[in-house]
mmCIF file of N, CA and C in Angstrom:
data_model
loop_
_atom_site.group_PDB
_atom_site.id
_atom_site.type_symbol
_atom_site.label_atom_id
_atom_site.label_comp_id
_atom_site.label_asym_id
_atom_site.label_seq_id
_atom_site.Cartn_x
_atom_site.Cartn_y
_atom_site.Cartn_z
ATOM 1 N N UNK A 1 7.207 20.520 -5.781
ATOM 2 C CA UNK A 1 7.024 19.216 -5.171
ATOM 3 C C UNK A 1 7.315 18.151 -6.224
ATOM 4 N N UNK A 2 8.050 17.049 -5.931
ATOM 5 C CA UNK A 2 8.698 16.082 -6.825
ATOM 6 C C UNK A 2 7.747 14.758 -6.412
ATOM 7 N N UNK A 3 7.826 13.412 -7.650
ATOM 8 C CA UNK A 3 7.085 13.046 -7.831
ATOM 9 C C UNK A 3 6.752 11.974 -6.720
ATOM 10 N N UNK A 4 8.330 11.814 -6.011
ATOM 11 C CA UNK A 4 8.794 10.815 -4.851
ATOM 12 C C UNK A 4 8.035 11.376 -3.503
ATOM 13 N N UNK A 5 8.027 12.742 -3.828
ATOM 14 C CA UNK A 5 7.518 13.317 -2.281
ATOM 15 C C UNK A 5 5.567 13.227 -2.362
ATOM 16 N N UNK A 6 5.178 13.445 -3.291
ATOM 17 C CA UNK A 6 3.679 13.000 -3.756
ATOM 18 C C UNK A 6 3.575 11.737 -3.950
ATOM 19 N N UNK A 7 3.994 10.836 -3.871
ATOM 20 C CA UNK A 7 3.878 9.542 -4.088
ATOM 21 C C UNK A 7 4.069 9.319 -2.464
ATOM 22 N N UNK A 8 5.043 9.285 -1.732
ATOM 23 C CA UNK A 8 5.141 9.261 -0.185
ATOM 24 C C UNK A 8 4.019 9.740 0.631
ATOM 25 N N UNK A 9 3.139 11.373 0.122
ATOM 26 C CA UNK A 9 2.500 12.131 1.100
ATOM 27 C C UNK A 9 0.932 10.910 0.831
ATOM 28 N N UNK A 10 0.204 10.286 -0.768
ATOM 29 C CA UNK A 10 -0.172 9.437 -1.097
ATOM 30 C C UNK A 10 -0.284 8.051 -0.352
ATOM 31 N N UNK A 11 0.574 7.620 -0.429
ATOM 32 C CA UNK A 11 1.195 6.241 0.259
ATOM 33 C C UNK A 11 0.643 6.920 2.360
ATOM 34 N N UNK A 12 0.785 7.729 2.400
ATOM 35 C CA UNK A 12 0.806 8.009 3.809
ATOM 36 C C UNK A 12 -0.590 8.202 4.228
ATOM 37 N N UNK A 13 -1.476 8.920 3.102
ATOM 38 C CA UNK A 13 -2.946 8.858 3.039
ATOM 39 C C UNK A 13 -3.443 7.381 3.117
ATOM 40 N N UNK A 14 -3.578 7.034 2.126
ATOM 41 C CA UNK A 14 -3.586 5.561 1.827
ATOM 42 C C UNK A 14 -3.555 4.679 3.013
ATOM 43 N N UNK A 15 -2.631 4.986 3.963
ATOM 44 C CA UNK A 15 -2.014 4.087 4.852
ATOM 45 C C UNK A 15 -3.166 4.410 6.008
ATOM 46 N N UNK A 16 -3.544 6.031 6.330
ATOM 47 C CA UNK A 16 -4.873 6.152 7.009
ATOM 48 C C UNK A 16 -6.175 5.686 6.296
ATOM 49 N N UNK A 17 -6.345 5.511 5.627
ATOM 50 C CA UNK A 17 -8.018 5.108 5.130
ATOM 51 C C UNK A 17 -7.735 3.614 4.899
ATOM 52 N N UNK A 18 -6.568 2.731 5.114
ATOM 53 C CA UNK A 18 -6.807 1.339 5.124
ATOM 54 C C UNK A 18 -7.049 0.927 6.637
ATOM 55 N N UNK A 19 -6.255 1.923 6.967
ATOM 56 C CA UNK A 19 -6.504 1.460 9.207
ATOM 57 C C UNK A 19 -8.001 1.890 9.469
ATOM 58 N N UNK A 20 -8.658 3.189 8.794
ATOM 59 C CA UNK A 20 -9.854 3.231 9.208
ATOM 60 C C UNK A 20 -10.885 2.150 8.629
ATOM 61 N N UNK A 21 -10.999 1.535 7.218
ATOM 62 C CA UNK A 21 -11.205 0.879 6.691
ATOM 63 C C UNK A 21 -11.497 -0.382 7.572
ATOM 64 N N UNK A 22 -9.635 -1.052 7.789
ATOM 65 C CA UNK A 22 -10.200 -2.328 8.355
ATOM 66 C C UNK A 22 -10.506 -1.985 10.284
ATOM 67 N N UNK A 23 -10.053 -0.972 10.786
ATOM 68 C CA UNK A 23 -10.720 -1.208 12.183
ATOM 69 C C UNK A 23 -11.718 -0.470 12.418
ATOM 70 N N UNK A 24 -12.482 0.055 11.583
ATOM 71 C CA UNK A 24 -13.969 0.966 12.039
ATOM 72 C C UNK A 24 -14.612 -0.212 12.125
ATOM 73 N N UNK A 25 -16.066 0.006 12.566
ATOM 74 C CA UNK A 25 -16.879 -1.311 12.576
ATOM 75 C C UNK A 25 -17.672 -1.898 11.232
ATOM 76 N N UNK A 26 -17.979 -2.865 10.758
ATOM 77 C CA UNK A 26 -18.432 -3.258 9.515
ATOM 78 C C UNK A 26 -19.061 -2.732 9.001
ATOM 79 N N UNK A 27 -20.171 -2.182 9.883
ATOM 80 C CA UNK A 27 -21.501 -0.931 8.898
ATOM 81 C C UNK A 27 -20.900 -0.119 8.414
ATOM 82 N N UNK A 28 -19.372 0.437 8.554
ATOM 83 C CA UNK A 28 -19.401 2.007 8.364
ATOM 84 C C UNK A 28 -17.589 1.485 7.061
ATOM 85 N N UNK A 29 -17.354 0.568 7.061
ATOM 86 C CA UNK A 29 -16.363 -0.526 5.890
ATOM 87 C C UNK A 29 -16.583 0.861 4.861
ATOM 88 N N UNK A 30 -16.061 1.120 4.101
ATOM 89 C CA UNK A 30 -15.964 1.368 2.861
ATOM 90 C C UNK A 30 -15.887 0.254 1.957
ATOM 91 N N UNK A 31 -16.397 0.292 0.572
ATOM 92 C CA UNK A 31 -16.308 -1.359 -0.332
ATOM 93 C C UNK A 31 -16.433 -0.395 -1.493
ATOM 94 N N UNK A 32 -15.945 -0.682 -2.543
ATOM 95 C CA UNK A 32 -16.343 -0.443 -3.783
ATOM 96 C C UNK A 32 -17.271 -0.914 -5.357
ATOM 97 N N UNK A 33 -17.609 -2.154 -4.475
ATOM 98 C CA UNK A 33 -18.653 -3.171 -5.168
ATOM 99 C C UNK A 33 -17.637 -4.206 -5.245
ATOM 100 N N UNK A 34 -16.582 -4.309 -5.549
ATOM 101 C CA UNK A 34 -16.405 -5.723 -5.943
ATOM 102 C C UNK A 34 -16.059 -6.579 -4.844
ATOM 103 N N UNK A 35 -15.673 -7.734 -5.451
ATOM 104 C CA UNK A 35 -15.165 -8.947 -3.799
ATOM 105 C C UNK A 35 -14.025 -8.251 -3.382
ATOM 106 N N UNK A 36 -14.823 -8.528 -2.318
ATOM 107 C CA UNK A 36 -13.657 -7.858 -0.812
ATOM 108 C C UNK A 36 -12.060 -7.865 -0.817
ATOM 109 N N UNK A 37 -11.744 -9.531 -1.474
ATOM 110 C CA UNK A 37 -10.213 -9.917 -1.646
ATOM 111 C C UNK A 37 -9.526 -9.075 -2.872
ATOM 112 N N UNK A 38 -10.764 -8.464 -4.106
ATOM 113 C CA UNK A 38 -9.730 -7.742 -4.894
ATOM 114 C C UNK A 38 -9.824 -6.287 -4.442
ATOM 115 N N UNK A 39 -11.030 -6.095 -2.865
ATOM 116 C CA UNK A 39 -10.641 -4.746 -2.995
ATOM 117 C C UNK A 39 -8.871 -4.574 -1.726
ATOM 118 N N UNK A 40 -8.886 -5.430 -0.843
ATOM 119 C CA UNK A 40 -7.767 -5.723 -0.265
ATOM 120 C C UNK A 40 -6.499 -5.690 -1.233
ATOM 121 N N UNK A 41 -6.436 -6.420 -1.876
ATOM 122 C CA UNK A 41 -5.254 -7.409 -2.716
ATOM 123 C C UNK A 41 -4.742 -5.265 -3.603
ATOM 124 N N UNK A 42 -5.935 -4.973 -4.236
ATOM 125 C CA UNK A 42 -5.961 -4.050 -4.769
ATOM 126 C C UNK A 42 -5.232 -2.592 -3.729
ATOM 127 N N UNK A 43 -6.089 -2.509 -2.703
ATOM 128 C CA UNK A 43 -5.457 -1.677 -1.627
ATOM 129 C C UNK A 43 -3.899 -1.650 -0.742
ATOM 130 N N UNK A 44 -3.336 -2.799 -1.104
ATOM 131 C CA UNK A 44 -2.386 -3.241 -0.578
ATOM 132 C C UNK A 44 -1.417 -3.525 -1.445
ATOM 133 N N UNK A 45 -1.508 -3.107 -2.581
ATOM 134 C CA UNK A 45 -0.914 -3.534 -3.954
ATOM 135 C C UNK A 45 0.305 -1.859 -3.825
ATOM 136 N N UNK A 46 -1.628 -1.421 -3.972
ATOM 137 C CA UNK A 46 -1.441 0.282 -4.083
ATOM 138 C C UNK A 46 -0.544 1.203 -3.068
ATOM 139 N N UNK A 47 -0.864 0.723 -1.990
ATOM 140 C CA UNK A 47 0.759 0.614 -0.836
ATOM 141 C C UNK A 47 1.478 0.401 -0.798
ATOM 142 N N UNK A 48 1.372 -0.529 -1.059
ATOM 143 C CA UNK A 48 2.933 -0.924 -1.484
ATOM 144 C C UNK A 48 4.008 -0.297 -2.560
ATOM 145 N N UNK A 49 3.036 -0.159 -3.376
ATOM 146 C CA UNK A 49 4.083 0.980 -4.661
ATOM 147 C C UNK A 49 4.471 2.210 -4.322
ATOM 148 N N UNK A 50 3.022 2.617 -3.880
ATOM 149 C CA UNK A 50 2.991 3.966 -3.249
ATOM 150 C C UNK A 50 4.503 4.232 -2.055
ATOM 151 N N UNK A 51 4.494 3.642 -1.275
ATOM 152 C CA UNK A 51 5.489 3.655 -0.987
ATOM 153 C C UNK A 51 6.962 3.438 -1.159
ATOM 154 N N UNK A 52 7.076 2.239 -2.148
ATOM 155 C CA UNK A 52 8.198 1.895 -2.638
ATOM 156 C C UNK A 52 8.735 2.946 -3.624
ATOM 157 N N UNK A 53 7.976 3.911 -4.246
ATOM 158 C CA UNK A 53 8.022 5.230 -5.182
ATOM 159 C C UNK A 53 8.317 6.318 -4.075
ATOM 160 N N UNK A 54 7.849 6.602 -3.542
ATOM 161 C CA UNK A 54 8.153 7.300 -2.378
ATOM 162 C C UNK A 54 9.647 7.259 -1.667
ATOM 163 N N UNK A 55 9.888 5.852 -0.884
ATOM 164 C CA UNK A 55 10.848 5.992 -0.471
ATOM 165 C C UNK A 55 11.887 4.581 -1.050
ATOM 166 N N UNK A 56 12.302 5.010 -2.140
ATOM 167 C CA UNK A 56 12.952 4.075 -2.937
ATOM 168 C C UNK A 56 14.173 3.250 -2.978
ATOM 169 N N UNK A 57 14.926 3.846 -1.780
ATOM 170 C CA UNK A 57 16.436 3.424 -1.303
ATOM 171 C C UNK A 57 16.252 2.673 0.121
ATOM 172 N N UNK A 58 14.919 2.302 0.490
ATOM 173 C CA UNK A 58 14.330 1.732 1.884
ATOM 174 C C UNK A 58 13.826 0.554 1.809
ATOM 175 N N UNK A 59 14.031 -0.177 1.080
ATOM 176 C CA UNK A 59 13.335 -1.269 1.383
ATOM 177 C C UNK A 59 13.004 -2.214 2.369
ATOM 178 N N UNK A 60 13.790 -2.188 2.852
ATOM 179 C CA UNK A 60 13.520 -2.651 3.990
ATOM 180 C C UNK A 60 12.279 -2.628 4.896
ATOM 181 N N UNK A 61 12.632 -0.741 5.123
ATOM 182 C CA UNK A 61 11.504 -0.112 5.453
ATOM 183 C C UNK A 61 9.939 -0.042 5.003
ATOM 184 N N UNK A 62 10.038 0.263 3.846
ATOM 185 C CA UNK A 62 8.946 -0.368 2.829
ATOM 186 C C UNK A 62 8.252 -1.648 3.102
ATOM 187 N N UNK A 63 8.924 -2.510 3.001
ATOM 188 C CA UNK A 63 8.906 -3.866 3.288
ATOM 189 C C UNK A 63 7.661 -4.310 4.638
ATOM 190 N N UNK A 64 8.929 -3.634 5.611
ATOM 191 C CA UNK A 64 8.462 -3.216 7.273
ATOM 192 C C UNK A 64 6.834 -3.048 7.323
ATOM 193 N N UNK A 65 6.909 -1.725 7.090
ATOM 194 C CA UNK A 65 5.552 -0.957 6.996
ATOM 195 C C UNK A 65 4.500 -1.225 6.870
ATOM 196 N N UNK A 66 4.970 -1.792 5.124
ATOM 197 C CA UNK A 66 3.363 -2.952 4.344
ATOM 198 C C UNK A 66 2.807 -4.154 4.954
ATOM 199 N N UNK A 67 4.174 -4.916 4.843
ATOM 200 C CA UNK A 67 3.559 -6.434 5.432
ATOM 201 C C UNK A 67 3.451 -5.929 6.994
ATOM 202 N N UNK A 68 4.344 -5.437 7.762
ATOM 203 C CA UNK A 68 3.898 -4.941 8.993
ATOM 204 C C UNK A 68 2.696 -4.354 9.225
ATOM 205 N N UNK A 69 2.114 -3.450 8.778
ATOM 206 C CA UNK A 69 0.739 -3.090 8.493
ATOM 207 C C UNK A 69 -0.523 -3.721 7.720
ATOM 208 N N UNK A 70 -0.306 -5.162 7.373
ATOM 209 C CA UNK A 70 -1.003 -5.829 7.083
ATOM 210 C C UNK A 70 -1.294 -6.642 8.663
ATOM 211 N N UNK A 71 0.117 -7.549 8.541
ATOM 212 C CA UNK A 71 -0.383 -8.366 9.714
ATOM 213 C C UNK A 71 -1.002 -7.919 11.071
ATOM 214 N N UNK A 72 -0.487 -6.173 11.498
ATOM 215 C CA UNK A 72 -0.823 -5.522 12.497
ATOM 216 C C UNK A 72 -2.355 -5.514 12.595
ATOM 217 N N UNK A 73 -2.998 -5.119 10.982
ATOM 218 C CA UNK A 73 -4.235 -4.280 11.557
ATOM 219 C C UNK A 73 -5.161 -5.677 11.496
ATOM 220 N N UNK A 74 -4.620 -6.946 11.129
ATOM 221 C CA UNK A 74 -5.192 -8.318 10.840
ATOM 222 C C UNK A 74 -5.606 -8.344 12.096
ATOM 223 N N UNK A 75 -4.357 -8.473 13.158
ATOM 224 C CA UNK A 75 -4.560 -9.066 14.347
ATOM 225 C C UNK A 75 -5.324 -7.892 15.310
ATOM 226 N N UNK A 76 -5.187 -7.044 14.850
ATOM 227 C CA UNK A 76 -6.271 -5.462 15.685
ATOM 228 C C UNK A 76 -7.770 -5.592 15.581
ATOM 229 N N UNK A 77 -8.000 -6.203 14.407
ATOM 230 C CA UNK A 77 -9.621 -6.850 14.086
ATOM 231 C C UNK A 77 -10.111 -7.861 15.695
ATOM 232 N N UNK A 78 -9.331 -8.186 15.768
ATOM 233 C CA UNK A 78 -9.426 -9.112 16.953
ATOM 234 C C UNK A 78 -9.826 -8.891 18.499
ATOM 235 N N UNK A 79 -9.853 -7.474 18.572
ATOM 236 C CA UNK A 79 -10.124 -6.911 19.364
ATOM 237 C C UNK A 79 -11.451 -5.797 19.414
ATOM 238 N N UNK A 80 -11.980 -6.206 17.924
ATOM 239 C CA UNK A 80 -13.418 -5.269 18.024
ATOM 240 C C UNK A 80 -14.283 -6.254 17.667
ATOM 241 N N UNK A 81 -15.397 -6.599 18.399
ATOM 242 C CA UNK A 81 -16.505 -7.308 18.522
ATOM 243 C C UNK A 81 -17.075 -7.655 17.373
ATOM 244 N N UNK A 82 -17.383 -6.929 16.066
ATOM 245 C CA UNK A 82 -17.572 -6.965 15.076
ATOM 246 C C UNK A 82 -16.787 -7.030 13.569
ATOM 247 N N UNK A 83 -15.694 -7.337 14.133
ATOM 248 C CA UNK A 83 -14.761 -7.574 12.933
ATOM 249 C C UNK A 83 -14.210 -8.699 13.458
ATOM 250 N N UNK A 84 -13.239 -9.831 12.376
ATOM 251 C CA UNK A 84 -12.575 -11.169 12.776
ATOM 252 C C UNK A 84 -11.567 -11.030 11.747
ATOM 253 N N UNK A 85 -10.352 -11.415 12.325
ATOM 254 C CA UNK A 85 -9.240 -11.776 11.694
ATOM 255 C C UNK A 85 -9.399 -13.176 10.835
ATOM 256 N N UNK A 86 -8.675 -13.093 9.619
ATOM 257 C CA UNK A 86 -8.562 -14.658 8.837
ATOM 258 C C UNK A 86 -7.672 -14.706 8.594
ATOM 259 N N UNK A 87 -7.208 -15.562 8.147
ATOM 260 C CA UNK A 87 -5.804 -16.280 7.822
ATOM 261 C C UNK A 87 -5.815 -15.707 6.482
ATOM 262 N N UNK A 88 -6.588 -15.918 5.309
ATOM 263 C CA UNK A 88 -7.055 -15.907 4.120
ATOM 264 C C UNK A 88 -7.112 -14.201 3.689
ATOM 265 N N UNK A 89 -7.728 -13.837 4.696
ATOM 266 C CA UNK A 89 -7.838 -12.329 4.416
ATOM 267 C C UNK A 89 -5.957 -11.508 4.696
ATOM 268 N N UNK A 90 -5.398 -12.363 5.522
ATOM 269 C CA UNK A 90 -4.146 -11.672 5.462
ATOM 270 C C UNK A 90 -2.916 -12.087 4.460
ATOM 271 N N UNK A 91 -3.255 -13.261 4.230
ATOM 272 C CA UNK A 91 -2.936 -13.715 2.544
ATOM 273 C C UNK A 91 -2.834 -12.711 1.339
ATOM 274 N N UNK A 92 -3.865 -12.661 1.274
ATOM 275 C CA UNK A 92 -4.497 -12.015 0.226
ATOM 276 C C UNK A 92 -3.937 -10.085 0.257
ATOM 277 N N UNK A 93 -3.598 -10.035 1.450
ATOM 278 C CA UNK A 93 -3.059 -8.541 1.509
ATOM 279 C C UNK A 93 -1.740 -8.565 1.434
ATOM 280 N N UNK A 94 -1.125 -9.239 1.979
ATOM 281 C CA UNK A 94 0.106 -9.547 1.936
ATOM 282 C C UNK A 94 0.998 -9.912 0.774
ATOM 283 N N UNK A 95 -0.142 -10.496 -0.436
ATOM 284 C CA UNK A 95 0.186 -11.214 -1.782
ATOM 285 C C UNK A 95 0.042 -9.513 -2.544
ATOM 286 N N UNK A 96 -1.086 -9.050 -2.294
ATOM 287 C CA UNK A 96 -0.994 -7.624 -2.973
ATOM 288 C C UNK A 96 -0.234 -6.707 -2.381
ATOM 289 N N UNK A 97 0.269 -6.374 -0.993
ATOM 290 C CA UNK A 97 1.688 -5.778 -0.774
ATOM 291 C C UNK A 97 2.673 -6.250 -1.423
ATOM 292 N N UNK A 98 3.109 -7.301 -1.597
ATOM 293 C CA UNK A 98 4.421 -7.798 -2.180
ATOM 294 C C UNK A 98 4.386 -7.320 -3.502
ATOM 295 N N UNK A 99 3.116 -7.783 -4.194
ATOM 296 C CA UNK A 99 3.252 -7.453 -5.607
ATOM 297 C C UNK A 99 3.466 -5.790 -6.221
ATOM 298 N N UNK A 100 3.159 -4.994 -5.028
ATOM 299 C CA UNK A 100 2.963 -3.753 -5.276
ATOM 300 C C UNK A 100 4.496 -3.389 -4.826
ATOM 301 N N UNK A 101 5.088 -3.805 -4.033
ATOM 302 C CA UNK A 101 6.338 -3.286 -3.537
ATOM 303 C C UNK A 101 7.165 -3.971 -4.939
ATOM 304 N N UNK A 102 6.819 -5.310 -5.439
ATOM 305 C CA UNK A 102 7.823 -5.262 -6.659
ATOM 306 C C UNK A 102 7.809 -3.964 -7.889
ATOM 307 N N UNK A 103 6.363 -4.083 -7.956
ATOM 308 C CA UNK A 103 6.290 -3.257 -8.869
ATOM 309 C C UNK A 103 6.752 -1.643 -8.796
ATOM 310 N N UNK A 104 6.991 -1.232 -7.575
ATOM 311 C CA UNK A 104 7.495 -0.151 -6.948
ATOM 312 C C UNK A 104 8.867 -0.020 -7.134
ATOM 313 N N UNK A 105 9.075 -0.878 -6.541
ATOM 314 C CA UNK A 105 10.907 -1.022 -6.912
ATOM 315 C C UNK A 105 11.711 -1.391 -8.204
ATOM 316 N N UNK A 106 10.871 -1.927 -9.382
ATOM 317 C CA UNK A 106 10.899 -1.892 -10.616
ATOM 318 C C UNK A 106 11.006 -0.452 -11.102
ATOM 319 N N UNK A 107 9.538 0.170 -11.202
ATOM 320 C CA UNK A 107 9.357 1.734 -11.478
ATOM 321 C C UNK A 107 10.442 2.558 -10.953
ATOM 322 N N UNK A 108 10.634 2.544 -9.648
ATOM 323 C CA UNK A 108 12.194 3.422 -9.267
ATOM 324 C C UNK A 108 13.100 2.898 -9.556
ATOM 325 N N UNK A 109 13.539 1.840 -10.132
ATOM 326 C CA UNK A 109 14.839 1.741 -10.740
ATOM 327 C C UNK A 109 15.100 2.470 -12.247
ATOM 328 N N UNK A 110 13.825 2.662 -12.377
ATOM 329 C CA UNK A 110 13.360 3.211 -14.131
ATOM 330 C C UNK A 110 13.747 4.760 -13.945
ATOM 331 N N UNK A 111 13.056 5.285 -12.889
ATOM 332 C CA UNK A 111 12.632 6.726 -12.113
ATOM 333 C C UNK A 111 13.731 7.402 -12.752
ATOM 334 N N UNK A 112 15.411 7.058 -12.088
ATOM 335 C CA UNK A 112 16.366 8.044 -12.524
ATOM 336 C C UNK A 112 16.674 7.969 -13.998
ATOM 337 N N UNK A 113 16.093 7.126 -14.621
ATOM 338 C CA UNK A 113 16.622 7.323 -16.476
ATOM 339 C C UNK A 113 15.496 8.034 -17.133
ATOM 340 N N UNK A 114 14.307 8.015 -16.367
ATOM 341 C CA UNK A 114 13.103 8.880 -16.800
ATOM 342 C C UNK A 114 13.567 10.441 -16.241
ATOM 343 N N UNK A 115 14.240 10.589 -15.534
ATOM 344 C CA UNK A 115 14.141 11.813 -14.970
ATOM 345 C C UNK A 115 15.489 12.208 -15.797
ATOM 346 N N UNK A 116 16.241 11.669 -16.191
ATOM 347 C CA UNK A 116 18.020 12.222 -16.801
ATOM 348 C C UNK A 116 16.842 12.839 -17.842
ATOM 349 N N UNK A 117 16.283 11.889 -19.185
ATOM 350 C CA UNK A 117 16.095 12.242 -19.638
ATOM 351 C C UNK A 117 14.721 14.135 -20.093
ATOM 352 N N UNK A 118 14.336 14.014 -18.746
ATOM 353 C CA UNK A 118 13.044 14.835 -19.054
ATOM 354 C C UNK A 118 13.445 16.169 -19.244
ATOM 355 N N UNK A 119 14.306 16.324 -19.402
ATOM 356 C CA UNK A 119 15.075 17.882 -20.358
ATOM 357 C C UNK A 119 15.580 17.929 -21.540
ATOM 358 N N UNK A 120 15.390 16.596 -22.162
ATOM 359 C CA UNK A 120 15.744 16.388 -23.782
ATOM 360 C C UNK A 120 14.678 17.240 -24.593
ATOM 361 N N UNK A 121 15.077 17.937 -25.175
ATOM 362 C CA UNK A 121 14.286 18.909 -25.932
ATOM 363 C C UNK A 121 13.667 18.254 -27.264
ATOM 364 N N UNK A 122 13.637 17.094 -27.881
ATOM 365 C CA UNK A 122 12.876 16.595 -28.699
ATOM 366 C C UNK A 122 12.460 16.124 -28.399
#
């Protein structure tokens, strides 16, 4: 298994525990202690790479997915009694998708000169 296909199967996990995350009901949220916006910004960062490592010749798709799956599960809040969509809260995910998809697409441009080299014997 190569590092693109673990980084994809990752990114695909990831992508279920942020939908359960933001549409379960608030009691049952996962949080990690800190403010909410760096655990978002943070979660959506991490998607974004995750995927952009994964599927590295897609951007588009990539692209699609993240911010598509931001704004989607924003406006899905909207429909459970105990959760509310914000403007602010989809900001803030959207600013950490982007940043994570740069940083994704940085790293795989690196990927194939890391990989020529990883049979150099010194």
């Amino acid at each position: 298994m190569n590092f693109r296909r673990i980084a994809s199967l990752l990114a695909w996990l990831l992508f279920g525990v942020i939908a359960y995350s933001t549409l379960s009901p608030i009691g049952m949220r996962p949080h990690i202690g800190t403010w909410v916006h760096v655990e978002r910004f943070g979660a959506f960062g991490l998607l974004g790479f995750l995927f952009m490592i994964g599927y590295p010749g897609r951007l588009p798709f990539v692209v699609a997915i993240v911010l598509g799956t931001a704004v989607g599960f924003e406006l899905l809040q909207m429909l459970s009694m105990d959760r509310h969509a914000r403007l602010g809260d989809l900001a803030v995910k959207l600013a950490g998708g982007a940043c994570g998809i740069a940083a994704g697409w940085l790293m795989a441009r690196r990927l194939p000169r890391i990989n020529q080299n990883s049979n150099y014997p010194g």
